[in-house]
PDB file of C-alpha atoms in Angstrom:
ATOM      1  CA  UNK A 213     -13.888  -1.557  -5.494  1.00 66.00           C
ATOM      2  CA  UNK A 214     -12.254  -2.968  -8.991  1.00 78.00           C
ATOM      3  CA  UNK A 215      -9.886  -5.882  -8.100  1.00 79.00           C
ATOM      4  CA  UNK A 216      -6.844  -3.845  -9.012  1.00 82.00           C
ATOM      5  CA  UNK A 217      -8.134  -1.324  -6.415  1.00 87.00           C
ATOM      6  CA  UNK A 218      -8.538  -4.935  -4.193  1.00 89.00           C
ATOM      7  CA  UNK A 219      -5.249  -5.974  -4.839  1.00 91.00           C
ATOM      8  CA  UNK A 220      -2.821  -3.313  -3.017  1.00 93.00           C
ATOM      9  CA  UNK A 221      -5.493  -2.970  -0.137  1.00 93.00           C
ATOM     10  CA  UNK A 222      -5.523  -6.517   0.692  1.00 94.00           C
ATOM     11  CA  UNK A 223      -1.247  -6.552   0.154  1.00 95.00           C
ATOM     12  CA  UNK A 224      -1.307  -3.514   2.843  1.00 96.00           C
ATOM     13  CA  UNK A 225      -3.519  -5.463   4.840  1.00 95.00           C
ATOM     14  CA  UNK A 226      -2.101  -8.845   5.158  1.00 95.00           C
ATOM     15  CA  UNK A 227       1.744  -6.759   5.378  1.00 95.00           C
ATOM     16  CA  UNK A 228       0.321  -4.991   8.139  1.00 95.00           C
ATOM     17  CA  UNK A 229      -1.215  -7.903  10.225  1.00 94.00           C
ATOM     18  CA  UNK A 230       2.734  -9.892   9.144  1.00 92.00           C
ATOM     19  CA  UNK A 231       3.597  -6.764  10.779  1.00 93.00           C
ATOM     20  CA  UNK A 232       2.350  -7.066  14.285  1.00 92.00           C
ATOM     21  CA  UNK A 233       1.895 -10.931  14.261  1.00 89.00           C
ATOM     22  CA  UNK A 234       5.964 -11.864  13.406  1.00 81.00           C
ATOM     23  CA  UNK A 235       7.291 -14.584  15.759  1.00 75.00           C
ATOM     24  CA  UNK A 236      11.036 -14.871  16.080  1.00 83.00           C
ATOM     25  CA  UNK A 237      13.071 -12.647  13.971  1.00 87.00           C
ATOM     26  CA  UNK A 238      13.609  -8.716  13.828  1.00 89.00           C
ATOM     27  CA  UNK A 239      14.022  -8.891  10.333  1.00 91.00           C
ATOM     28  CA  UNK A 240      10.996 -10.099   9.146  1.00 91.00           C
ATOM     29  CA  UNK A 241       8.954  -7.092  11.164  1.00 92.00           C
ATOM     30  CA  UNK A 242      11.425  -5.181   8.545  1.00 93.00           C
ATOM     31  CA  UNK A 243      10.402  -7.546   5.699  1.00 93.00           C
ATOM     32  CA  UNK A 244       6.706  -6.692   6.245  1.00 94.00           C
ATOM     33  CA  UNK A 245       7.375  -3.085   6.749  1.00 94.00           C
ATOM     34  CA  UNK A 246       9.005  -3.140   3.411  1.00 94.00           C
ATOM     35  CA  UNK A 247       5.989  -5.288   1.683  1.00 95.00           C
ATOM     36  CA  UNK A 248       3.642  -2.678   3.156  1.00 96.00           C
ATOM     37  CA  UNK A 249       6.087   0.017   1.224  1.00 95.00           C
ATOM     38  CA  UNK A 250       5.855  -1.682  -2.216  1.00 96.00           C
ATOM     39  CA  UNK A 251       1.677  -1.776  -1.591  1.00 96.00           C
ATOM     40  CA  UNK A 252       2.049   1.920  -1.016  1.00 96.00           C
ATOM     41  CA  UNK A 253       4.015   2.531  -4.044  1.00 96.00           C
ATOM     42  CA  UNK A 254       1.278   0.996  -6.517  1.00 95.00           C
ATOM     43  CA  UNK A 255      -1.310   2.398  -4.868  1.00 95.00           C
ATOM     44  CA  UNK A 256       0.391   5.850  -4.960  1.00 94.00           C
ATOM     45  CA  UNK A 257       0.691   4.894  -8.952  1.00 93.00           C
ATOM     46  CA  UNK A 258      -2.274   3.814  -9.541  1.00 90.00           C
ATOM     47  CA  UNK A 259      -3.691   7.520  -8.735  1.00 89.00           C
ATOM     48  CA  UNK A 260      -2.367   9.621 -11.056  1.00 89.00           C
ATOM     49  CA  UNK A 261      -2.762   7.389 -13.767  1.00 86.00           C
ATOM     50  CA  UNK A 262      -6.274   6.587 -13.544  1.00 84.00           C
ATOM     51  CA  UNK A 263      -7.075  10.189 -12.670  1.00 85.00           C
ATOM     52  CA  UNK A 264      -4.663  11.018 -16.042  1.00 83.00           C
ATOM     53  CA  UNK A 265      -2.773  13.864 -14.036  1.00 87.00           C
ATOM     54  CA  UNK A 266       1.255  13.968 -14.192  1.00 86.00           C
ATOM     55  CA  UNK A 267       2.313  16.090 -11.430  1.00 88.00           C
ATOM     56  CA  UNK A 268       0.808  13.631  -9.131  1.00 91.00           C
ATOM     57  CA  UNK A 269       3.249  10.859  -9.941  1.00 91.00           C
ATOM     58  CA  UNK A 270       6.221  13.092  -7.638  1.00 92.00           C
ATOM     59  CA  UNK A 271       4.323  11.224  -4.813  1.00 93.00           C
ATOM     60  CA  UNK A 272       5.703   7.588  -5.554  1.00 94.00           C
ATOM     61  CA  UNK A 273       8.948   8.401  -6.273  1.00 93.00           C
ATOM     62  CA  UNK A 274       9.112  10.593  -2.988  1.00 94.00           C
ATOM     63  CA  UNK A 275       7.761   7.734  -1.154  1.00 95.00           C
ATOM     64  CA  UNK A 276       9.981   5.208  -2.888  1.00 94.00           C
ATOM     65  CA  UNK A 277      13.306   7.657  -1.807  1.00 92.00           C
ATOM     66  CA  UNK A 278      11.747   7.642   1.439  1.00 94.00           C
ATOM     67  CA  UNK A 279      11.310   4.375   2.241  1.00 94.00           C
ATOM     68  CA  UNK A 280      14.340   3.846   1.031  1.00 93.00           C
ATOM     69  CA  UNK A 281      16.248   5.946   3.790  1.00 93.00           C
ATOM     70  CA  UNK A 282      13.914   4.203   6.578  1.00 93.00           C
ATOM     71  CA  UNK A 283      14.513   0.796   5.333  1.00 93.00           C
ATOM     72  CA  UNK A 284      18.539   1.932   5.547  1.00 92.00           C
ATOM     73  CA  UNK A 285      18.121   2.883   9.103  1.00 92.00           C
ATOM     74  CA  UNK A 286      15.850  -0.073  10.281  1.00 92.00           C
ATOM     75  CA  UNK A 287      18.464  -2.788   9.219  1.00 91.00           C
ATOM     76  CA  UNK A 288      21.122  -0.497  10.819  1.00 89.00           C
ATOM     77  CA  UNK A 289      18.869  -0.733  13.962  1.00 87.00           C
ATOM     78  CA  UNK A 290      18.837  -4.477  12.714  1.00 87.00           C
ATOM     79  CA  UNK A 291      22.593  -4.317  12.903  1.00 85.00           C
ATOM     80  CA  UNK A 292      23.471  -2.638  15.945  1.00 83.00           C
ATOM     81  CA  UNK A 293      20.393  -4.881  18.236  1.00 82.00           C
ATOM     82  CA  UNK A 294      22.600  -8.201  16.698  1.00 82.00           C
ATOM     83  CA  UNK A 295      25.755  -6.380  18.154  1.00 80.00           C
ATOM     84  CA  UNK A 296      24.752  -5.945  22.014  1.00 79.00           C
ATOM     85  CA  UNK A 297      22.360  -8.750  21.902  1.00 80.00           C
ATOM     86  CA  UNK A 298      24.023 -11.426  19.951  1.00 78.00           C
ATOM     87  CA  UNK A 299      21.176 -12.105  17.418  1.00 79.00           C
ATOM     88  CA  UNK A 300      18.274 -10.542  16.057  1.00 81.00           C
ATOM     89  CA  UNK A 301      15.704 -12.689  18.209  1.00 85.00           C
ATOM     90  CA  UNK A 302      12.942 -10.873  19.308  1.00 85.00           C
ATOM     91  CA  UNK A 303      13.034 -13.056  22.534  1.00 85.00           C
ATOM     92  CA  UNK A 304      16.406 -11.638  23.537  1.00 84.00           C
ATOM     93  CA  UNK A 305      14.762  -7.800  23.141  1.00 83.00           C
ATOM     94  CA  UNK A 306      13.500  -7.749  27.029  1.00 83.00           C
ATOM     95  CA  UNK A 307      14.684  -5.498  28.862  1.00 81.00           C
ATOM     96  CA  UNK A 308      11.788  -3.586  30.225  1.00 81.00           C
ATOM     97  CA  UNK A 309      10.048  -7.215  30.948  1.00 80.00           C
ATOM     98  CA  UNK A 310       9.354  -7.601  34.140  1.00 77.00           C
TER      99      UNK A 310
ATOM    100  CA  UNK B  78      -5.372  -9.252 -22.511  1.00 62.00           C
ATOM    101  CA  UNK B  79      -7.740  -7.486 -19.534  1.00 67.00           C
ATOM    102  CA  UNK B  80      -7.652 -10.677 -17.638  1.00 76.00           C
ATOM    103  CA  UNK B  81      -3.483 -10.237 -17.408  1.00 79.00           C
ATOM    104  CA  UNK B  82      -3.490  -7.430 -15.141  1.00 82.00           C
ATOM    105  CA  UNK B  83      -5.682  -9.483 -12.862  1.00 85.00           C
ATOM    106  CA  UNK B  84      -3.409 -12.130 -13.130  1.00 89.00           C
ATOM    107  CA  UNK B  85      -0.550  -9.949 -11.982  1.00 91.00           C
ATOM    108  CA  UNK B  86      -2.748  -9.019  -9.069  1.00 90.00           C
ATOM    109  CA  UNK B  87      -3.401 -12.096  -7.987  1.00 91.00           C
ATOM    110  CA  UNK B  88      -0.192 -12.963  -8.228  1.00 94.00           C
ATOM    111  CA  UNK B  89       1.246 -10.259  -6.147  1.00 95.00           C
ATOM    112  CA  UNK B  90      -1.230 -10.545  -3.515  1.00 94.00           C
ATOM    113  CA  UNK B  91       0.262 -14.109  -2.916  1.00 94.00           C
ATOM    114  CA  UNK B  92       3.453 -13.497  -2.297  1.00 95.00           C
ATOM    115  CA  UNK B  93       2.409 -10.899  -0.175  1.00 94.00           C
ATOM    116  CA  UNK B  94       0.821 -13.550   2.075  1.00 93.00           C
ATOM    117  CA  UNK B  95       4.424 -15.500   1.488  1.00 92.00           C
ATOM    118  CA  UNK B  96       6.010 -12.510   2.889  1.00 93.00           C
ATOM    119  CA  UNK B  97       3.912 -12.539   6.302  1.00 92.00           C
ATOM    120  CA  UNK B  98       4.046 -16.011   6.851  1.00 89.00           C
ATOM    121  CA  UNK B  99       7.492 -16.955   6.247  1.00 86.00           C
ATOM    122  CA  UNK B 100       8.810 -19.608   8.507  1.00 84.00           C
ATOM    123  CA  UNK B 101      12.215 -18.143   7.916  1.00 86.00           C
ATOM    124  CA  UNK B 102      13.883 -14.985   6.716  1.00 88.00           C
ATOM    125  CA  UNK B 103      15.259 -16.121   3.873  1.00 89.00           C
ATOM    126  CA  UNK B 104      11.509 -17.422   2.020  1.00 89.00           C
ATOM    127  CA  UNK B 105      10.578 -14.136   3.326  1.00 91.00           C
ATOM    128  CA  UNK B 106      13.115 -11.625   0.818  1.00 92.00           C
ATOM    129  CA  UNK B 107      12.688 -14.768  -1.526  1.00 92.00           C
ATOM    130  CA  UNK B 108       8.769 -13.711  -1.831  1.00 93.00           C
ATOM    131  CA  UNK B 109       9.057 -10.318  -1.491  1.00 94.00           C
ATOM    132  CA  UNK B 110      11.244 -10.029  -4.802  1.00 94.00           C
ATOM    133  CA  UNK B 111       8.977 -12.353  -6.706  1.00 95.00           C
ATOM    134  CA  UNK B 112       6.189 -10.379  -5.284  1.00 95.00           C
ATOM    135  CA  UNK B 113       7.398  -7.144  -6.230  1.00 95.00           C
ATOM    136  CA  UNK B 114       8.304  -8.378  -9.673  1.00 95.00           C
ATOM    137  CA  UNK B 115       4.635  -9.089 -10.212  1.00 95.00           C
ATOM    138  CA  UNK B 116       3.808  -5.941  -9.024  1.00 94.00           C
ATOM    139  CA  UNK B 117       5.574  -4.148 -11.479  1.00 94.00           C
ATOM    140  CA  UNK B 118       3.844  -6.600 -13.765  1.00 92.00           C
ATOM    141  CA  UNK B 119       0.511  -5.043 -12.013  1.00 91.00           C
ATOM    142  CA  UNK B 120       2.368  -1.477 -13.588  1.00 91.00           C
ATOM    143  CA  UNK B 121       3.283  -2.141 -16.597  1.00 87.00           C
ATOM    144  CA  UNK B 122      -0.110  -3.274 -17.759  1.00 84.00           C
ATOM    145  CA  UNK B 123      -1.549  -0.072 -16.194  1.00 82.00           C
ATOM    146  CA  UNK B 124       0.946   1.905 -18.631  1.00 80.00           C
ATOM    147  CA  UNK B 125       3.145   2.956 -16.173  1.00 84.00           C
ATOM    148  CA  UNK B 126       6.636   1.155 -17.608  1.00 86.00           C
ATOM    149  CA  UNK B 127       8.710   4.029 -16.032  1.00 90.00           C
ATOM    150  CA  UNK B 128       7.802   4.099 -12.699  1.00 92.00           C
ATOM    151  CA  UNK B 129       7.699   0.095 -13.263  1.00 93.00           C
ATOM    152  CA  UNK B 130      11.278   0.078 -14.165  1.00 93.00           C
ATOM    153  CA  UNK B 131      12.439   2.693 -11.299  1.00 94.00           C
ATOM    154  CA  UNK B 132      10.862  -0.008  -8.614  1.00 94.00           C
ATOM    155  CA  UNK B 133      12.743  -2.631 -10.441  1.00 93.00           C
ATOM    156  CA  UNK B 134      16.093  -0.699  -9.554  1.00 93.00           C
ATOM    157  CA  UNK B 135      15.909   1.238  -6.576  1.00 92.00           C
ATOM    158  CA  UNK B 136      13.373  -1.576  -4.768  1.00 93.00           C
ATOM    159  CA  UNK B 137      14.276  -4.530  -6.072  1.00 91.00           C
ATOM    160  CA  UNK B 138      17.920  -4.027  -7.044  1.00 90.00           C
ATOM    161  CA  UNK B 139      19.014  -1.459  -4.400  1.00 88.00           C
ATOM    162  CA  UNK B 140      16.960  -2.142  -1.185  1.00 87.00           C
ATOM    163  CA  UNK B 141      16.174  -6.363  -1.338  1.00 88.00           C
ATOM    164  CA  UNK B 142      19.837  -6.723  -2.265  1.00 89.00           C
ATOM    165  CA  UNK B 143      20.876  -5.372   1.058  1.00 88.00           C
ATOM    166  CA  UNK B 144      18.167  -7.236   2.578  1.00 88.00           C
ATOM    167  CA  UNK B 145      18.954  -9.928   1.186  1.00 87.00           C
ATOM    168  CA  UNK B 146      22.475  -9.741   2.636  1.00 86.00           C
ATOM    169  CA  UNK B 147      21.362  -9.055   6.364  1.00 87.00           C
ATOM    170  CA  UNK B 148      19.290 -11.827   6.292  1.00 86.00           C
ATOM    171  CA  UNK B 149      22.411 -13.302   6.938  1.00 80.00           C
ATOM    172  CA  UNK B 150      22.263 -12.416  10.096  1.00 76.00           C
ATOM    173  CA  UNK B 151      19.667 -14.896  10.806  1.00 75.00           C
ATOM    174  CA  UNK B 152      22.145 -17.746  11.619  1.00 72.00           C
ATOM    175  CA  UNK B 153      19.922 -20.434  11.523  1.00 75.00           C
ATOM    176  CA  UNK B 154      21.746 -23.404  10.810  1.00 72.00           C
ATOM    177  CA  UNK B 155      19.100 -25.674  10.191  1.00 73.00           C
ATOM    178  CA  UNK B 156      16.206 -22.855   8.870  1.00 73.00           C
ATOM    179  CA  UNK B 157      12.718 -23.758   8.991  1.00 73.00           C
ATOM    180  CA  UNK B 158      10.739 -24.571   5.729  1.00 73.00           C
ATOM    181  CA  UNK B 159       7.309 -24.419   4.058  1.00 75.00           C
ATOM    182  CA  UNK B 160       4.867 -26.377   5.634  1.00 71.00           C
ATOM    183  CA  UNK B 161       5.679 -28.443   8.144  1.00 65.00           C
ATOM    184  CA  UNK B 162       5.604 -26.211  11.189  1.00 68.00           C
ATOM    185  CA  UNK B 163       2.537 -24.399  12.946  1.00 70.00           C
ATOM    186  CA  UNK B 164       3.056 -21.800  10.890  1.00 74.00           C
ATOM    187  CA  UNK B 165       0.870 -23.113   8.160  1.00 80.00           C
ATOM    188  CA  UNK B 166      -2.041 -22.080  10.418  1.00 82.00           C
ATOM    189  CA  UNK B 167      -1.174 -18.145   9.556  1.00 82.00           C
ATOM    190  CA  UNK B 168      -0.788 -18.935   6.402  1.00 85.00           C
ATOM    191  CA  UNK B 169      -4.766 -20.365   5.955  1.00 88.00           C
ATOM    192  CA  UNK B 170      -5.763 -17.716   8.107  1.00 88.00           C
ATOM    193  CA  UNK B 171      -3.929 -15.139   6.007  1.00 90.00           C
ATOM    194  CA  UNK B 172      -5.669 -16.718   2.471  1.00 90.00           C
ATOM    195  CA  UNK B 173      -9.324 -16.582   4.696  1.00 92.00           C
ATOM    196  CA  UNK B 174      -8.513 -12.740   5.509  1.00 90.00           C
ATOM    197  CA  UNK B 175      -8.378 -11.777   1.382  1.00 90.00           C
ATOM    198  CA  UNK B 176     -11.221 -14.332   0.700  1.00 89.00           C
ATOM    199  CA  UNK B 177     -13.575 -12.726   3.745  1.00 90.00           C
ATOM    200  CA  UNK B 178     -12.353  -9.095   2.523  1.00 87.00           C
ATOM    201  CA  UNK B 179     -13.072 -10.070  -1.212  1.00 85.00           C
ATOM    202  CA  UNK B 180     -16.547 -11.533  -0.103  1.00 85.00           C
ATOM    203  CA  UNK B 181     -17.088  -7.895   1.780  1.00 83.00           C
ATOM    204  CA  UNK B 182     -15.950  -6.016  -0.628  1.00 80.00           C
ATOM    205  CA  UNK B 183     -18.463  -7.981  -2.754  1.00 78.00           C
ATOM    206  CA  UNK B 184     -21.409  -8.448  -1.443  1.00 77.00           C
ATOM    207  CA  UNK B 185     -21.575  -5.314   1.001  1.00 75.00           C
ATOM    208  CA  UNK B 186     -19.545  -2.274  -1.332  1.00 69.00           C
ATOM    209  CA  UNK B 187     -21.072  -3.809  -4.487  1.00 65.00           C
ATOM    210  CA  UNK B 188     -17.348  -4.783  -6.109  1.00 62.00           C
ATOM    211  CA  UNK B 189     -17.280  -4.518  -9.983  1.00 59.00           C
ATOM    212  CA  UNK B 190     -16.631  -6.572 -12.687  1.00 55.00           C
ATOM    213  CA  UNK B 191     -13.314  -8.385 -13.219  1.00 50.00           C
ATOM    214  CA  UNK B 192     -11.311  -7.149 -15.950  1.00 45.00           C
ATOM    215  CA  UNK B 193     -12.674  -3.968 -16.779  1.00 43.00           C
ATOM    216  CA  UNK B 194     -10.302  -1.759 -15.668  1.00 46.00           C
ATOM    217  CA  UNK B 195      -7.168  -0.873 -17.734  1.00 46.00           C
ATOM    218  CA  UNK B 196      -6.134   2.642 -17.993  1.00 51.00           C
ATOM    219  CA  UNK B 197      -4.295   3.726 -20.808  1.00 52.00           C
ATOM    220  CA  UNK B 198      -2.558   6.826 -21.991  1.00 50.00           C
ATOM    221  CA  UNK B 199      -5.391   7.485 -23.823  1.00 52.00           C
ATOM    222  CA  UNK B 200      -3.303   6.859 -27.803  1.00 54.00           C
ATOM    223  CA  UNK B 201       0.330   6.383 -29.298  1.00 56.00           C
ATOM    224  CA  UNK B 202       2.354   8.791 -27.216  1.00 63.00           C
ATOM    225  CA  UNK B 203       5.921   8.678 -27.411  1.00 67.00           C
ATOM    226  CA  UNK B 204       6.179   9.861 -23.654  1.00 73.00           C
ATOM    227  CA  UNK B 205       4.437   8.224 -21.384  1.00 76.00           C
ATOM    228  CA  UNK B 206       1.755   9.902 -18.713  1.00 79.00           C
ATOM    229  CA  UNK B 207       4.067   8.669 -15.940  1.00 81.00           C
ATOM    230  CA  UNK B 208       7.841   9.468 -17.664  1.00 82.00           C
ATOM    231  CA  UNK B 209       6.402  13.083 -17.947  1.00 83.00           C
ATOM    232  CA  UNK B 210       5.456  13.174 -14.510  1.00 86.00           C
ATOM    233  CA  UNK B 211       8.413  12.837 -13.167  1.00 87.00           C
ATOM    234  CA  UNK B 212       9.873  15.425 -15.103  1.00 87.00           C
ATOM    235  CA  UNK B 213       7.945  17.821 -13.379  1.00 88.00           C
ATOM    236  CA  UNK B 214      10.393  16.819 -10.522  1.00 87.00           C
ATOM    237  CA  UNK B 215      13.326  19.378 -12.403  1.00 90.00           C
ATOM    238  CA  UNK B 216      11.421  22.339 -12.918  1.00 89.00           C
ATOM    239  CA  UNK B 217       8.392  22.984 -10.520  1.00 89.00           C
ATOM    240  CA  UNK B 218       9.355  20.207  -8.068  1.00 89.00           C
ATOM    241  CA  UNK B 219      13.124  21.466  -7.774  1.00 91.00           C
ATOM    242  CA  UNK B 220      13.094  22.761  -4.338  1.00 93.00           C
ATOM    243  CA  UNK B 221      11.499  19.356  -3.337  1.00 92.00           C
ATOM    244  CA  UNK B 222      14.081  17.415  -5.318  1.00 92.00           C
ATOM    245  CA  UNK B 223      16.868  19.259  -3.291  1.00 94.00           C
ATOM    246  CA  UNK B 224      15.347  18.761   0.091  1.00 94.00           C
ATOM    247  CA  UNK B 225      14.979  15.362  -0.144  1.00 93.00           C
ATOM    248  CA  UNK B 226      18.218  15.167  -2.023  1.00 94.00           C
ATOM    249  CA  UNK B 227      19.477  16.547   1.321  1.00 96.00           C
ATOM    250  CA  UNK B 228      17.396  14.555   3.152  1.00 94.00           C
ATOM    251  CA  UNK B 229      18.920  10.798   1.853  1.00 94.00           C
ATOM    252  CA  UNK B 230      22.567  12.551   2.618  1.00 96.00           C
ATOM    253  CA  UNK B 231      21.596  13.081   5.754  1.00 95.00           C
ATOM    254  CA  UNK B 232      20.385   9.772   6.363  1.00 95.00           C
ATOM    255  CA  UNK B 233      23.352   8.491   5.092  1.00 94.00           C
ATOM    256  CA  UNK B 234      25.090  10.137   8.705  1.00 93.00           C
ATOM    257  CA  UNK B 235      22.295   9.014  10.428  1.00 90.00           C
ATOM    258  CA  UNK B 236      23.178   4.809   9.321  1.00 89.00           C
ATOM    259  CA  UNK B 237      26.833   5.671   9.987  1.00 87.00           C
ATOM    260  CA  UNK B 238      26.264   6.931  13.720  1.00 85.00           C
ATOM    261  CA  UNK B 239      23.979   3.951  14.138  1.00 82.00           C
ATOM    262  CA  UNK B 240      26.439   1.300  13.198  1.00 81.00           C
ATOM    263  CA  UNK B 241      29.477   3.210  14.829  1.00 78.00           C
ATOM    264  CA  UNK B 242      30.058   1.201  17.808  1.00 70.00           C
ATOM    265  CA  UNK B 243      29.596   3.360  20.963  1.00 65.00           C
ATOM    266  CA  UNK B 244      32.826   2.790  22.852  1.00 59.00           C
ATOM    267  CA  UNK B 245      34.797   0.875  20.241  1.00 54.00           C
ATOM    268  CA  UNK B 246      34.553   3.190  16.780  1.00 47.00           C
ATOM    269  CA  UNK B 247      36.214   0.752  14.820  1.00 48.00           C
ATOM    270  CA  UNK B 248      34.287  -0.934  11.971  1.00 49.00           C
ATOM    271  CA  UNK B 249      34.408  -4.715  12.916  1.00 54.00           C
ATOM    272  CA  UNK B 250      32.280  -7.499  11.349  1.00 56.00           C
ATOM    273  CA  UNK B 251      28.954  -8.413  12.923  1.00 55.00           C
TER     274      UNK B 251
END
């Protein structure tokens, strides 16, 4: 693996494990979900320009639209848990705990 | 000149860890846009400036901006900093997860050299590999461009019913 090959899978990797290991806050789940977005993008650019092929660079700015829209709806998600619950602490989210 | 583009990766690879460990949400959009500047650094110095610049608006100045604004709804009034809370232990774990992937990726899947790969557009073009790849998006990609044209629009409705308030449909501040 070259390092610039090394350096988007090992972003994706520590996004994904800030991801599922977040403590307090909704937001930074989002945060990480967006990191693991931006790792995606270069990736997705780094393809068609090492393979030299133009069509393929639709993919990344697809993606990037994409992401886009979900990040829109998870911080309106973000929004509308700070409404009923008071604050976007993940401690307040437990409803189905028993 | 080689060694740059490692630079940028190393670079963006850090603030990546910054962005998983954050003790608070507000170092946490802090690293991400330094982070994704030095990814588009990590771009550039592939040859893709286009697609470097279009991350530079619609990521950084479109998206982080508004995340950047909903961070305040934190509310911490006396936010946590770097390094002096048990969080420090993620982020030595997090640096030990790229070093024991590195050392995999090594000694295991025989990693190459350092430095040694910089693709180019192969001479002095005046449009880029990447610039003409998007253009495809107007003329073969059209139908594509107007579905997901139609799909942003209609996530557009989707934020708007999310936010609406069920009982109350007025638009109030958080």
């Amino acid at each position: 693996m070259t390092p610039l090959h090394f350096s988007y899978h090992s972003a994706f990797i520590i996004s994904i494990m800030g991801l599922s290991l977040h403590r307090t806050h909704l937001i930074s789940t989002l945060l990480c979900l967006e990191s693991m977005m931006l790792s995606l993008f270069i990736a997705l650019t780094m393809w068609p320009t090492q393979l030299q092929t133009p069509s393929l660079m639709l993919t990344p700015m697809l993606m990037l639209s994409f992401s886009a829209c979900e990040a829109g709806m998870g911080l309106s998600l973000l929004v509308a848990s700070s409404r009923t619950h008071g604050s976007d602490q993940l401690q307040n989210l437990n409803l189905l705990q028993c | 000149m080689m060694y740059f583009a490692f630079l940028f990766g190393f670079c963006f690879v850090f603030w990546m860890v910054g962005v998983s460990c954050n003790p608070s949400p507000y170092y946490g959009v802090l690293s991400l846009v330094i982070g994704a500047a030095f990814g588009c650094g990590l771009l550039v110095s592939m040859g893709g400036s286009f697609v470097s610049v279009v991350l530079f608006l619609v990521y950084l100045g479109g998206m982080l901006v508004i995340f950047a604004y909903s961070s305040a709804l934190v509310e911490e009034s006396y936010p946590a900093a770097w390094g002096n809370r048990g969080g420090m232990i993620y982020v030595v774990s997090y640096v030990l997860v790229i070093v024991g992937y590195g050392a995999m990726c090594y000694w295991l899947w025989s990693m190459e050299g350092y430095g040694s790969v910089t693709i180019d557009a192969g001479g002095l073009f005046v449009v880029r590999l990447d610039f003409s790849g998007v253009a495809w998006f107007y003329y073969f990609g059209s139908w594509l461009f107007l579905i997901a044209g139609w799909g942003l629009l209609l996530t557009l409705f989707v934020v708007m019913e999310l936010v609406r308030g069920l009982s109350c449909g007025v638009l109030r501040p958080i």
